mmCIF file of N, CA and C in Angstrom:
data_model
loop_
_atom_site.group_PDB
_atom_site.id
_atom_site.type_symbol
_atom_site.label_atom_id
_atom_site.label_comp_id
_atom_site.label_asym_id
_atom_site.label_seq_id
_atom_site.Cartn_x
_atom_site.Cartn_y
_atom_site.Cartn_z
ATOM 1 N N MET Q 1034 0.843 -1.173 0.000
ATOM 2 C CA MET Q 1034 0.000 0.000 0.000
ATOM 3 C C MET Q 1034 0.890 1.238 0.000
ATOM 4 N N ASN Q 1035 0.672 2.124 -0.925
ATOM 5 C CA ASN Q 1035 1.446 3.361 -0.991
ATOM 6 C C ASN Q 1035 0.829 4.401 -0.083
ATOM 7 N N ARG Q 1036 1.681 4.979 0.732
ATOM 8 C CA ARG Q 1036 1.220 6.038 1.622
ATOM 9 C C ARG Q 1036 1.842 7.349 1.182
ATOM 10 N N PRO Q 1037 1.133 8.465 1.395
ATOM 11 C CA PRO Q 1037 1.716 9.755 1.048
ATOM 12 C C PRO Q 1037 2.958 10.009 1.905
ATOM 13 N N SER Q 1038 3.910 10.679 1.329
ATOM 14 C CA SER Q 1038 5.127 11.018 2.048
ATOM 15 C C SER Q 1038 4.824 12.006 3.153
ATOM 16 N N THR Q 1039 5.461 11.823 4.288
ATOM 17 C CA THR Q 1039 5.324 12.781 5.377
ATOM 18 C C THR Q 1039 6.637 13.527 5.576
ATOM 19 N N SER Q 1040 7.401 13.609 4.526
ATOM 20 C CA SER Q 1040 8.698 14.275 4.584
ATOM 21 C C SER Q 1040 8.544 15.734 4.975
ATOM 22 N N PRO Q 1041 9.370 16.210 5.936
ATOM 23 C CA PRO Q 1041 9.285 17.618 6.309
ATOM 24 C C PRO Q 1041 9.744 18.551 5.199
ATOM 25 N N LYS Q 1042 10.322 18.007 4.140
ATOM 26 C CA LYS Q 1042 10.783 18.848 3.037
ATOM 27 C C LYS Q 1042 9.640 19.305 2.141
ATOM 28 N N LEU Q 1043 8.485 18.658 2.264
ATOM 29 C CA LEU Q 1043 7.342 19.066 1.449
ATOM 30 C C LEU Q 1043 6.880 20.448 1.874
ATOM 31 N N LYS Q 1044 6.598 21.283 0.901
ATOM 32 C CA LYS Q 1044 6.053 22.605 1.207
ATOM 33 C C LYS Q 1044 4.601 22.450 1.631
ATOM 34 N N ALA Q 1045 4.154 23.333 2.481
ATOM 35 C CA ALA Q 1045 2.775 23.307 2.949
ATOM 36 C C ALA Q 1045 1.835 23.667 1.817
ATOM 37 N N LEU Q 1046 0.686 23.040 1.838
ATOM 38 C CA LEU Q 1046 -0.364 23.439 0.906
ATOM 39 C C LEU Q 1046 -0.910 24.774 1.385
ATOM 40 N N THR Q 1047 -1.090 25.686 0.476
ATOM 41 C CA THR Q 1047 -1.652 26.968 0.886
ATOM 42 C C THR Q 1047 -3.076 27.066 0.379
ATOM 43 N N VAL Q 1048 -3.937 27.430 1.284
ATOM 44 C CA VAL Q 1048 -5.352 27.583 0.970
ATOM 45 C C VAL Q 1048 -5.718 29.025 1.245
ATOM 46 N N PRO Q 1049 -6.261 29.728 0.247
ATOM 47 C CA PRO Q 1049 -6.633 31.116 0.497
ATOM 48 C C PRO Q 1049 -7.734 31.227 1.540
ATOM 49 N N VAL Q 1050 -7.639 32.228 2.379
ATOM 50 C CA VAL Q 1050 -8.661 32.480 3.385
ATOM 51 C C VAL Q 1050 -9.532 33.612 2.880
ATOM 52 N N ASP Q 1051 -10.810 33.346 2.799
ATOM 53 C CA ASP Q 1051 -11.794 34.341 2.394
ATOM 54 C C ASP Q 1051 -12.638 34.622 3.630
ATOM 55 N N ALA Q 1052 -12.726 35.860 4.024
ATOM 56 C CA ALA Q 1052 -13.449 36.213 5.247
ATOM 57 C C ALA Q 1052 -14.902 35.735 5.232
ATOM 58 N N HIS Q 1053 -15.422 35.438 4.070
ATOM 59 C CA HIS Q 1053 -16.809 34.979 3.984
ATOM 60 C C HIS Q 1053 -16.900 33.543 3.492
ATOM 61 N N GLY Q 1054 -15.776 32.864 3.388
ATOM 62 C CA GLY Q 1054 -15.755 31.517 2.849
ATOM 63 C C GLY Q 1054 -15.863 30.444 3.915
ATOM 64 N N SER Q 1055 -15.944 29.208 3.440
ATOM 65 C CA SER Q 1055 -16.148 28.084 4.347
ATOM 66 C C SER Q 1055 -14.959 27.845 5.259
ATOM 67 N N LEU Q 1056 -13.723 28.112 4.790
ATOM 68 C CA LEU Q 1056 -12.563 27.917 5.658
ATOM 69 C C LEU Q 1056 -12.637 28.857 6.854
ATOM 70 N N TRP Q 1057 -12.970 30.117 6.619
ATOM 71 C CA TRP Q 1057 -13.043 31.042 7.749
ATOM 72 C C TRP Q 1057 -14.200 30.684 8.674
ATOM 73 N N GLU Q 1058 -15.278 30.156 8.134
ATOM 74 C CA GLU Q 1058 -16.379 29.704 8.986
ATOM 75 C C GLU Q 1058 -15.912 28.573 9.890
ATOM 76 N N PHE Q 1059 -15.079 27.675 9.363
ATOM 77 C CA PHE Q 1059 -14.509 26.594 10.177
ATOM 78 C C PHE Q 1059 -13.623 27.196 11.283
ATOM 79 N N ILE Q 1060 -12.818 28.162 10.928
ATOM 80 C CA ILE Q 1060 -11.929 28.807 11.894
ATOM 81 C C ILE Q 1060 -12.752 29.467 12.993
ATOM 82 N N ARG Q 1061 -13.815 30.137 12.614
ATOM 83 C CA ARG Q 1061 -14.676 30.824 13.584
ATOM 84 C C ARG Q 1061 -15.239 29.869 14.632
ATOM 85 N N ILE Q 1062 -15.621 28.650 14.229
ATOM 86 C CA ILE Q 1062 -16.238 27.716 15.178
ATOM 87 C C ILE Q 1062 -15.227 26.806 15.864
ATOM 88 N N SER Q 1063 -13.977 26.891 15.482
ATOM 89 C CA SER Q 1063 -12.955 26.044 16.084
ATOM 90 C C SER Q 1063 -12.775 26.381 17.556
ATOM 91 N N PRO Q 1064 -12.602 25.366 18.395
ATOM 92 C CA PRO Q 1064 -12.324 25.639 19.803
ATOM 93 C C PRO Q 1064 -10.871 26.079 20.027
ATOM 94 N N ASP Q 1065 -10.020 25.902 19.022
ATOM 95 C CA ASP Q 1065 -8.621 26.307 19.132
ATOM 96 C C ASP Q 1065 -8.461 27.774 18.745
ATOM 97 N N PRO Q 1066 -7.667 28.521 19.505
ATOM 98 C CA PRO Q 1066 -7.410 29.910 19.149
ATOM 99 C C PRO Q 1066 -6.689 30.007 17.807
ATOM 100 N N MET Q 1067 -7.213 30.823 16.904
ATOM 101 C CA MET Q 1067 -6.629 31.010 15.576
ATOM 102 C C MET Q 1067 -6.630 32.491 15.210
ATOM 103 N N VAL Q 1068 -5.521 32.897 14.581
ATOM 104 C CA VAL Q 1068 -5.333 34.296 14.192
ATOM 105 C C VAL Q 1068 -4.889 34.336 12.745
ATOM 106 N N LEU Q 1069 -5.430 35.263 11.987
ATOM 107 C CA LEU Q 1069 -4.996 35.501 10.610
ATOM 108 C C LEU Q 1069 -4.186 36.782 10.605
ATOM 109 N N GLN Q 1070 -2.954 36.707 10.055
ATOM 110 C CA GLN Q 1070 -2.106 37.891 10.001
ATOM 111 C C GLN Q 1070 -1.581 38.110 8.590
ATOM 112 N N VAL Q 1071 -1.474 39.386 8.243
ATOM 113 C CA VAL Q 1071 -0.885 39.825 6.977
ATOM 114 C C VAL Q 1071 0.150 40.882 7.335
ATOM 115 N N ASP Q 1072 1.354 40.752 6.781
ATOM 116 C CA ASP Q 1072 2.442 41.690 7.102
ATOM 117 C C ASP Q 1072 2.648 41.821 8.603
ATOM 118 N N SER Q 1073 2.501 40.706 9.303
ATOM 119 C CA SER Q 1073 2.680 40.635 10.760
ATOM 120 C C SER Q 1073 1.594 41.361 11.548
ATOM 121 N N LYS Q 1074 0.575 41.871 10.869
ATOM 122 C CA LYS Q 1074 -0.524 42.572 11.536
ATOM 123 C C LYS Q 1074 -1.740 41.647 11.635
ATOM 124 N N ILE Q 1075 -2.407 41.690 12.778
ATOM 125 C CA ILE Q 1075 -3.590 40.865 12.988
ATOM 126 C C ILE Q 1075 -4.734 41.412 12.147
ATOM 127 N N ILE Q 1076 -5.271 40.551 11.300
ATOM 128 C CA ILE Q 1076 -6.407 40.898 10.443
ATOM 129 C C ILE Q 1076 -7.701 40.406 11.073
ATOM 130 N N ASP Q 1077 -7.659 39.184 11.591
ATOM 131 C CA ASP Q 1077 -8.846 38.586 12.176
ATOM 132 C C ASP Q 1077 -8.421 37.549 13.202
ATOM 133 N N ALA Q 1078 -9.330 37.213 14.100
ATOM 134 C CA ALA Q 1078 -9.071 36.215 15.129
ATOM 135 C C ALA Q 1078 -10.402 35.636 15.567
ATOM 136 N N ASN Q 1079 -10.392 34.359 15.916
ATOM 137 C CA ASN Q 1079 -11.638 33.771 16.398
ATOM 138 C C ASN Q 1079 -11.794 34.056 17.901
ATOM 139 N N ARG Q 1080 -12.959 33.751 18.436
ATOM 140 C CA ARG Q 1080 -13.271 34.055 19.838
ATOM 141 C C ARG Q 1080 -12.278 33.411 20.804
ATOM 142 N N PRO Q 1081 -11.904 32.143 20.631
ATOM 143 C CA PRO Q 1081 -10.922 31.568 21.557
ATOM 144 C C PRO Q 1081 -9.581 32.314 21.560
ATOM 145 N N ALA Q 1082 -9.157 32.841 20.426
ATOM 146 C CA ALA Q 1082 -7.914 33.616 20.380
ATOM 147 C C ALA Q 1082 -8.078 34.936 21.129
ATOM 148 N N LEU Q 1083 -9.217 35.572 20.946
ATOM 149 C CA LEU Q 1083 -9.474 36.828 21.661
ATOM 150 C C LEU Q 1083 -9.505 36.590 23.167
ATOM 151 N N ASP Q 1084 -10.168 35.504 23.584
ATOM 152 C CA ASP Q 1084 -10.220 35.167 25.005
ATOM 153 C C ASP Q 1084 -8.827 34.880 25.563
ATOM 154 N N LEU Q 1085 -8.009 34.200 24.791
ATOM 155 C CA LEU Q 1085 -6.668 33.827 25.245
ATOM 156 C C LEU Q 1085 -5.825 35.046 25.608
ATOM 157 N N VAL Q 1086 -5.939 36.117 24.817
ATOM 158 C CA VAL Q 1086 -5.125 37.312 25.082
ATOM 159 C C VAL Q 1086 -5.886 38.392 25.861
ATOM 160 N N GLY Q 1087 -7.096 38.084 26.281
ATOM 161 C CA GLY Q 1087 -7.857 39.029 27.095
ATOM 162 C C GLY Q 1087 -8.515 40.143 26.317
ATOM 163 N N ALA Q 1088 -8.819 39.918 25.056
ATOM 164 C CA ALA Q 1088 -9.478 40.938 24.231
ATOM 165 C C ALA Q 1088 -10.991 40.808 24.355
ATOM 166 N N GLN Q 1089 -11.659 41.932 24.460
ATOM 167 C CA GLN Q 1089 -13.121 41.937 24.501
ATOM 168 C C GLN Q 1089 -13.708 41.727 23.107
ATOM 169 N N SER Q 1090 -13.031 42.298 22.109
ATOM 170 C CA SER Q 1090 -13.526 42.189 20.743
ATOM 171 C C SER Q 1090 -12.341 42.210 19.783
ATOM 172 N N LEU Q 1091 -12.614 41.930 18.537
ATOM 173 C CA LEU Q 1091 -11.579 41.958 17.512
ATOM 174 C C LEU Q 1091 -10.938 43.340 17.425
ATOM 175 N N ALA Q 1092 -11.711 44.376 17.659
ATOM 176 C CA ALA Q 1092 -11.188 45.746 17.583
ATOM 177 C C ALA Q 1092 -10.023 45.976 18.548
ATOM 178 N N ASP Q 1093 -9.963 45.213 19.635
ATOM 179 C CA ASP Q 1093 -8.874 45.356 20.605
ATOM 180 C C ASP Q 1093 -7.525 44.920 20.046
ATOM 181 N N VAL Q 1094 -7.541 44.023 19.054
ATOM 182 C CA VAL Q 1094 -6.275 43.467 18.540
ATOM 183 C C VAL Q 1094 -6.063 43.705 17.049
ATOM 184 N N GLN Q 1095 -7.115 43.992 16.332
ATOM 185 C CA GLN Q 1095 -7.016 44.154 14.874
ATOM 186 C C GLN Q 1095 -6.044 45.288 14.538
ATOM 187 N N GLY Q 1096 -5.099 44.970 13.656
ATOM 188 C CA GLY Q 1096 -4.100 45.946 13.247
ATOM 189 C C GLY Q 1096 -2.837 45.940 14.095
ATOM 190 N N LEU Q 1097 -2.886 45.286 15.260
ATOM 191 C CA LEU Q 1097 -1.684 45.187 16.089
ATOM 192 C C LEU Q 1097 -0.711 44.196 15.468
ATOM 193 N N SER Q 1098 0.560 44.412 15.699
ATOM 194 C CA SER Q 1098 1.570 43.458 15.257
ATOM 195 C C SER Q 1098 1.494 42.217 16.132
ATOM 196 N N VAL Q 1099 1.633 41.057 15.520
ATOM 197 C CA VAL Q 1099 1.687 39.835 16.322
ATOM 198 C C VAL Q 1099 2.878 39.886 17.269
ATOM 199 N N LEU Q 1100 3.903 40.632 16.890
ATOM 200 C CA LEU Q 1100 5.097 40.748 17.737
ATOM 201 C C LEU Q 1100 4.816 41.479 19.046
ATOM 202 N N SER Q 1101 3.744 42.268 19.088
ATOM 203 C CA SER Q 1101 3.426 42.996 20.318
ATOM 204 C C SER Q 1101 3.015 42.059 21.450
ATOM 205 N N PHE Q 1102 2.705 40.811 21.126
ATOM 206 C CA PHE Q 1102 2.331 39.824 22.140
ATOM 207 C C PHE Q 1102 3.490 38.900 22.507
ATOM 208 N N VAL Q 1103 4.584 38.992 21.782
ATOM 209 C CA VAL Q 1103 5.696 38.062 21.919
ATOM 210 C C VAL Q 1103 6.728 38.605 22.907
ATOM 211 N N ALA Q 1104 7.163 37.740 23.819
ATOM 212 C CA ALA Q 1104 8.186 38.119 24.795
ATOM 213 C C ALA Q 1104 9.482 38.490 24.077
ATOM 214 N N PRO Q 1105 10.240 39.430 24.622
ATOM 215 C CA PRO Q 1105 11.473 39.895 23.966
ATOM 216 C C PRO Q 1105 12.430 38.776 23.574
ATOM 217 N N GLU Q 1106 12.566 37.770 24.405
ATOM 218 C CA GLU Q 1106 13.509 36.690 24.102
ATOM 219 C C GLU Q 1106 13.080 35.816 22.925
ATOM 220 N N PHE Q 1107 11.854 35.973 22.466
ATOM 221 C CA PHE Q 1107 11.365 35.204 21.308
ATOM 222 C C PHE Q 1107 11.208 36.063 20.060
ATOM 223 N N GLN Q 1108 11.436 37.363 20.167
ATOM 224 C CA GLN Q 1108 11.195 38.281 19.050
ATOM 225 C C GLN Q 1108 11.957 37.877 17.783
ATOM 226 N N GLN Q 1109 13.245 37.626 17.881
ATOM 227 C CA GLN Q 1109 14.036 37.299 16.691
ATOM 228 C C GLN Q 1109 13.564 35.999 16.062
ATOM 229 N N THR Q 1110 13.296 35.001 16.880
ATOM 230 C CA THR Q 1110 12.815 33.713 16.369
ATOM 231 C C THR Q 1110 11.491 33.891 15.636
ATOM 232 N N VAL Q 1111 10.602 34.675 16.212
ATOM 233 C CA VAL Q 1111 9.295 34.892 15.596
ATOM 234 C C VAL Q 1111 9.440 35.664 14.285
ATOM 235 N N LYS Q 1112 10.327 36.642 14.243
ATOM 236 C CA LYS Q 1112 10.561 37.377 12.992
ATOM 237 C C LYS Q 1112 11.039 36.436 11.895
ATOM 238 N N GLU Q 1113 11.928 35.513 12.235
ATOM 239 C CA GLU Q 1113 12.419 34.537 11.253
ATOM 240 C C GLU Q 1113 11.300 33.609 10.802
ATOM 241 N N ARG Q 1114 10.454 33.210 11.728
ATOM 242 C CA ARG Q 1114 9.322 32.341 11.380
ATOM 243 C C ARG Q 1114 8.326 33.076 10.486
ATOM 244 N N LEU Q 1115 8.079 34.350 10.784
ATOM 245 C CA LEU Q 1115 7.175 35.143 9.942
ATOM 246 C C LEU Q 1115 7.724 35.268 8.523
ATOM 247 N N ASN Q 1116 9.016 35.461 8.410
ATOM 248 C CA ASN Q 1116 9.648 35.527 7.092
ATOM 249 C C ASN Q 1116 9.466 34.213 6.349
ATOM 250 N N GLN Q 1117 9.658 33.116 7.043
ATOM 251 C CA GLN Q 1117 9.505 31.806 6.402
ATOM 252 C C GLN Q 1117 8.071 31.604 5.918
ATOM 253 N N ILE Q 1118 7.117 32.051 6.696
ATOM 254 C CA ILE Q 1118 5.707 31.886 6.330
ATOM 255 C C ILE Q 1118 5.321 32.838 5.196
ATOM 256 N N LEU Q 1119 5.632 34.119 5.362
ATOM 257 C CA LEU Q 1119 5.152 35.130 4.424
ATOM 258 C C LEU Q 1119 5.982 35.212 3.147
ATOM 259 N N GLU Q 1120 7.286 35.152 3.266
ATOM 260 C CA GLU Q 1120 8.154 35.309 2.096
ATOM 261 C C GLU Q 1120 8.409 33.993 1.373
ATOM 262 N N GLN Q 1121 8.631 32.939 2.135
ATOM 263 C CA GLN Q 1121 8.977 31.652 1.533
ATOM 264 C C GLN Q 1121 7.776 30.732 1.381
ATOM 265 N N GLN Q 1122 6.622 31.137 1.951
ATOM 266 C CA GLN Q 1122 5.385 30.347 1.881
ATOM 267 C C GLN Q 1122 5.608 28.917 2.378
ATOM 268 N N GLN Q 1123 6.282 28.792 3.517
ATOM 269 C CA GLN Q 1123 6.531 27.501 4.139
ATOM 270 C C GLN Q 1123 5.936 27.491 5.539
ATOM 271 N N SER Q 1124 5.364 26.353 5.903
ATOM 272 C CA SER Q 1124 4.875 26.239 7.272
ATOM 273 C C SER Q 1124 6.073 26.099 8.197
ATOM 274 N N VAL Q 1125 5.847 26.356 9.463
ATOM 275 C CA VAL Q 1125 6.910 26.253 10.457
ATOM 276 C C VAL Q 1125 6.474 25.255 11.523
ATOM 277 N N PRO Q 1126 7.432 24.575 12.132
ATOM 278 C CA PRO Q 1126 7.068 23.597 13.157
ATOM 279 C C PRO Q 1126 6.512 24.269 14.409
ATOM 280 N N VAL Q 1127 5.839 23.487 15.204
ATOM 281 C CA VAL Q 1127 5.291 23.983 16.458
ATOM 282 C C VAL Q 1127 6.435 24.467 17.342
ATOM 283 N N LEU Q 1128 6.211 25.603 17.976
ATOM 284 C CA LEU Q 1128 7.200 26.178 18.877
ATOM 285 C C LEU Q 1128 6.472 26.717 20.103
ATOM 286 N N GLU Q 1129 6.975 26.381 21.283
ATOM 287 C CA GLU Q 1129 6.406 26.941 22.494
ATOM 288 C C GLU Q 1129 6.995 28.322 22.705
ATOM 289 N N GLN Q 1130 6.117 29.288 22.967
ATOM 290 C CA GLN Q 1130 6.542 30.672 23.128
ATOM 291 C C GLN Q 1130 5.901 31.290 24.354
ATOM 292 N N LYS Q 1131 6.584 32.263 24.897
ATOM 293 C CA LYS Q 1131 6.059 33.058 25.996
ATOM 294 C C LYS Q 1131 5.370 34.271 25.379
ATOM 295 N N LEU Q 1132 4.123 34.490 25.768
ATOM 296 C CA LEU Q 1132 3.335 35.585 25.216
ATOM 297 C C LEU Q 1132 2.811 36.487 26.323
ATOM 298 N N TYR Q 1133 2.574 37.734 25.964
ATOM 299 C CA TYR Q 1133 1.964 38.685 26.884
ATOM 300 C C TYR Q 1133 0.540 38.980 26.430
ATOM 301 N N CYS Q 1134 -0.395 38.878 27.373
ATOM 302 C CA CYS Q 1134 -1.785 39.222 27.091
ATOM 303 C C CYS Q 1134 -1.944 40.736 27.163
ATOM 304 N N LEU Q 1135 -3.094 41.221 26.759
ATOM 305 C CA LEU Q 1135 -3.357 42.656 26.783
ATOM 306 C C LEU Q 1135 -3.260 43.237 28.190
ATOM 307 N N ASN Q 1136 -3.591 42.433 29.207
ATOM 308 C CA ASN Q 1136 -3.539 42.906 30.590
ATOM 309 C C ASN Q 1136 -2.169 42.704 31.233
ATOM 310 N N GLY Q 1137 -1.178 42.243 30.446
ATOM 311 C CA GLY Q 1137 0.172 42.031 30.953
ATOM 312 C C GLY Q 1137 0.431 40.632 31.485
ATOM 313 N N GLN Q 1138 -0.618 39.826 31.606
ATOM 314 C CA GLN Q 1138 -0.458 38.451 32.079
ATOM 315 C C GLN Q 1138 0.438 37.681 31.115
ATOM 316 N N VAL Q 1139 1.294 36.819 31.662
ATOM 317 C CA VAL Q 1139 2.174 35.988 30.857
ATOM 318 C C VAL Q 1139 1.547 34.614 30.694
ATOM 319 N N ILE Q 1140 1.531 34.142 29.445
ATOM 320 C CA ILE Q 1140 1.076 32.785 29.161
ATOM 321 C C ILE Q 1140 2.115 32.101 28.283
ATOM 322 N N TYR Q 1141 2.040 30.806 28.230
ATOM 323 C CA TYR Q 1141 2.886 30.017 27.334
ATOM 324 C C TYR Q 1141 1.958 29.302 26.363
ATOM 325 N N ALA Q 1142 2.341 29.323 25.098
ATOM 326 C CA ALA Q 1142 1.496 28.702 24.076
ATOM 327 C C ALA Q 1142 2.358 27.967 23.073
ATOM 328 N N GLU Q 1143 1.838 26.833 22.632
ATOM 329 C CA GLU Q 1143 2.414 26.160 21.478
ATOM 330 C C GLU Q 1143 1.813 26.840 20.266
ATOM 331 N N ILE Q 1144 2.662 27.228 19.349
ATOM 332 C CA ILE Q 1144 2.197 27.986 18.194
ATOM 333 C C ILE Q 1144 2.635 27.289 16.921
ATOM 334 N N HIS Q 1145 1.662 27.071 16.047
ATOM 335 C CA HIS Q 1145 1.922 26.505 14.732
ATOM 336 C C HIS Q 1145 1.387 27.493 13.715
ATOM 337 N N SER Q 1146 2.168 27.768 12.705
ATOM 338 C CA SER Q 1146 1.745 28.733 11.685
ATOM 339 C C SER Q 1146 1.892 28.122 10.303
ATOM 340 N N ILE Q 1147 0.910 28.424 9.464
ATOM 341 C CA ILE Q 1147 0.957 27.944 8.087
ATOM 342 C C ILE Q 1147 0.723 29.119 7.142
ATOM 343 N N PRO Q 1148 1.336 29.051 5.971
ATOM 344 C CA PRO Q 1148 1.111 30.124 4.996
ATOM 345 C C PRO Q 1148 -0.255 29.991 4.345
ATOM 346 N N THR Q 1149 -0.808 31.111 3.979
ATOM 347 C CA THR Q 1149 -2.058 31.170 3.240
ATOM 348 C C THR Q 1149 -2.052 32.489 2.485
ATOM 349 N N THR Q 1150 -3.155 32.848 1.911
ATOM 350 C CA THR Q 1150 -3.297 34.169 1.307
ATOM 351 C C THR Q 1150 -4.596 34.784 1.801
ATOM 352 N N TYR Q 1151 -4.619 36.088 1.811
ATOM 353 C CA TYR Q 1151 -5.822 36.826 2.173
ATOM 354 C C TYR Q 1151 -5.912 38.002 1.228
ATOM 355 N N GLU Q 1152 -6.980 38.059 0.459
ATOM 356 C CA GLU Q 1152 -7.160 39.100 -0.557
ATOM 357 C C GLU Q 1152 -5.919 39.220 -1.436
ATOM 358 N N ASP Q 1153 -5.431 38.079 -1.897
ATOM 359 C CA ASP Q 1153 -4.273 37.950 -2.788
ATOM 360 C C ASP Q 1153 -2.944 38.355 -2.166
ATOM 361 N N ALA Q 1154 -2.899 38.588 -0.874
ATOM 362 C CA ALA Q 1154 -1.647 38.937 -0.200
ATOM 363 C C ALA Q 1154 -1.165 37.737 0.618
ATOM 364 N N PRO Q 1155 0.154 37.542 0.716
ATOM 365 C CA PRO Q 1155 0.665 36.469 1.579
ATOM 366 C C PRO Q 1155 0.199 36.706 3.019
ATOM 367 N N ALA Q 1156 -0.230 35.646 3.646
ATOM 368 C CA ALA Q 1156 -0.744 35.738 5.007
ATOM 369 C C ALA Q 1156 -0.305 34.500 5.783
ATOM 370 N N GLY Q 1157 -0.521 34.544 7.059
ATOM 371 C CA GLY Q 1157 -0.228 33.395 7.907
ATOM 372 C C GLY Q 1157 -1.411 33.103 8.804
ATOM 373 N N LEU Q 1158 -1.718 31.833 8.925
ATOM 374 C CA LEU Q 1158 -2.753 31.392 9.854
ATOM 375 C C LEU Q 1158 -2.026 30.813 11.062
ATOM 376 N N ILE Q 1159 -2.274 31.390 12.218
ATOM 377 C CA ILE Q 1159 -1.591 31.009 13.447
ATOM 378 C C ILE Q 1159 -2.576 30.243 14.327
ATOM 379 N N VAL Q 1160 -2.161 29.073 14.766
ATOM 380 C CA VAL Q 1160 -2.967 28.253 15.665
ATOM 381 C C VAL Q 1160 -2.212 28.170 16.986
ATOM 382 N N LEU Q 1161 -2.904 28.493 18.065
ATOM 383 C CA LEU Q 1161 -2.278 28.526 19.391
ATOM 384 C C LEU Q 1161 -2.902 27.479 20.305
ATOM 385 N N ARG Q 1162 -2.105 26.982 21.209
ATOM 386 C CA ARG Q 1162 -2.601 26.083 22.253
ATOM 387 C C ARG Q 1162 -1.976 26.535 23.565
ATOM 388 N N ASP Q 1163 -2.813 26.936 24.509
ATOM 389 C CA ASP Q 1163 -2.333 27.408 25.800
ATOM 390 C C ASP Q 1163 -1.782 26.223 26.595
ATOM 391 N N VAL Q 1164 -0.499 26.298 26.933
ATOM 392 C CA VAL Q 1164 0.138 25.229 27.707
ATOM 393 C C VAL Q 1164 0.631 25.760 29.063
ATOM 394 N N THR Q 1165 0.095 26.899 29.483
ATOM 395 C CA THR Q 1165 0.528 27.512 30.728
ATOM 396 C C THR Q 1165 0.325 26.572 31.902
ATOM 397 N N LYS Q 1166 -0.839 25.962 32.014
ATOM 398 C CA LYS Q 1166 -1.135 25.070 33.147
ATOM 399 C C LYS Q 1166 -0.203 23.866 33.150
ATOM 400 N N GLN Q 1167 0.074 23.303 31.986
ATOM 401 C CA GLN Q 1167 0.956 22.147 31.905
ATOM 402 C C GLN Q 1167 2.371 22.492 32.389
ATOM 403 N N ARG Q 1168 2.804 23.714 32.143
ATOM 404 C CA ARG Q 1168 4.150 24.148 32.570
ATOM 405 C C ARG Q 1168 4.245 24.247 34.084
ATOM 406 N N HIS Q 1169 3.111 24.439 34.760
ATOM 407 C CA HIS Q 1169 3.121 24.618 36.198
ATOM 408 C C HIS Q 1169 2.849 23.320 36.954
ATOM 409 N N LEU Q 1170 2.739 22.216 36.243
ATOM 410 C CA LEU Q 1170 2.503 20.924 36.923
ATOM 411 C C LEU Q 1170 3.784 20.352 37.465
#
């Protein structure tokens, strides 16, 4: 039986995100926090992502740089990952990062990002998983 290759050298499939399309509807109902960014700026986020960073509404985070939530010691790594996603259109492996919420609270999250497009512009879809509690066990 032939199985598809799971080689990490394969480039990620990119699926355009349409704010009114079925993919974004899936993102909206996902229990996992998800953020759409273009040029490192937050374009959209689902409710779990807003809750994770303490935002009341999308307006609290829309237009902010994703880097504004990233701890200083992770800034360079995140910039390199953003370049890989946006410029090279490659997904990046999961990375645990220290993040700052809007209220200054520190959380730890596993972050996976994949390239996509939004209105014909390179974009990144960021999926977060809060691992703060696991770190304190």
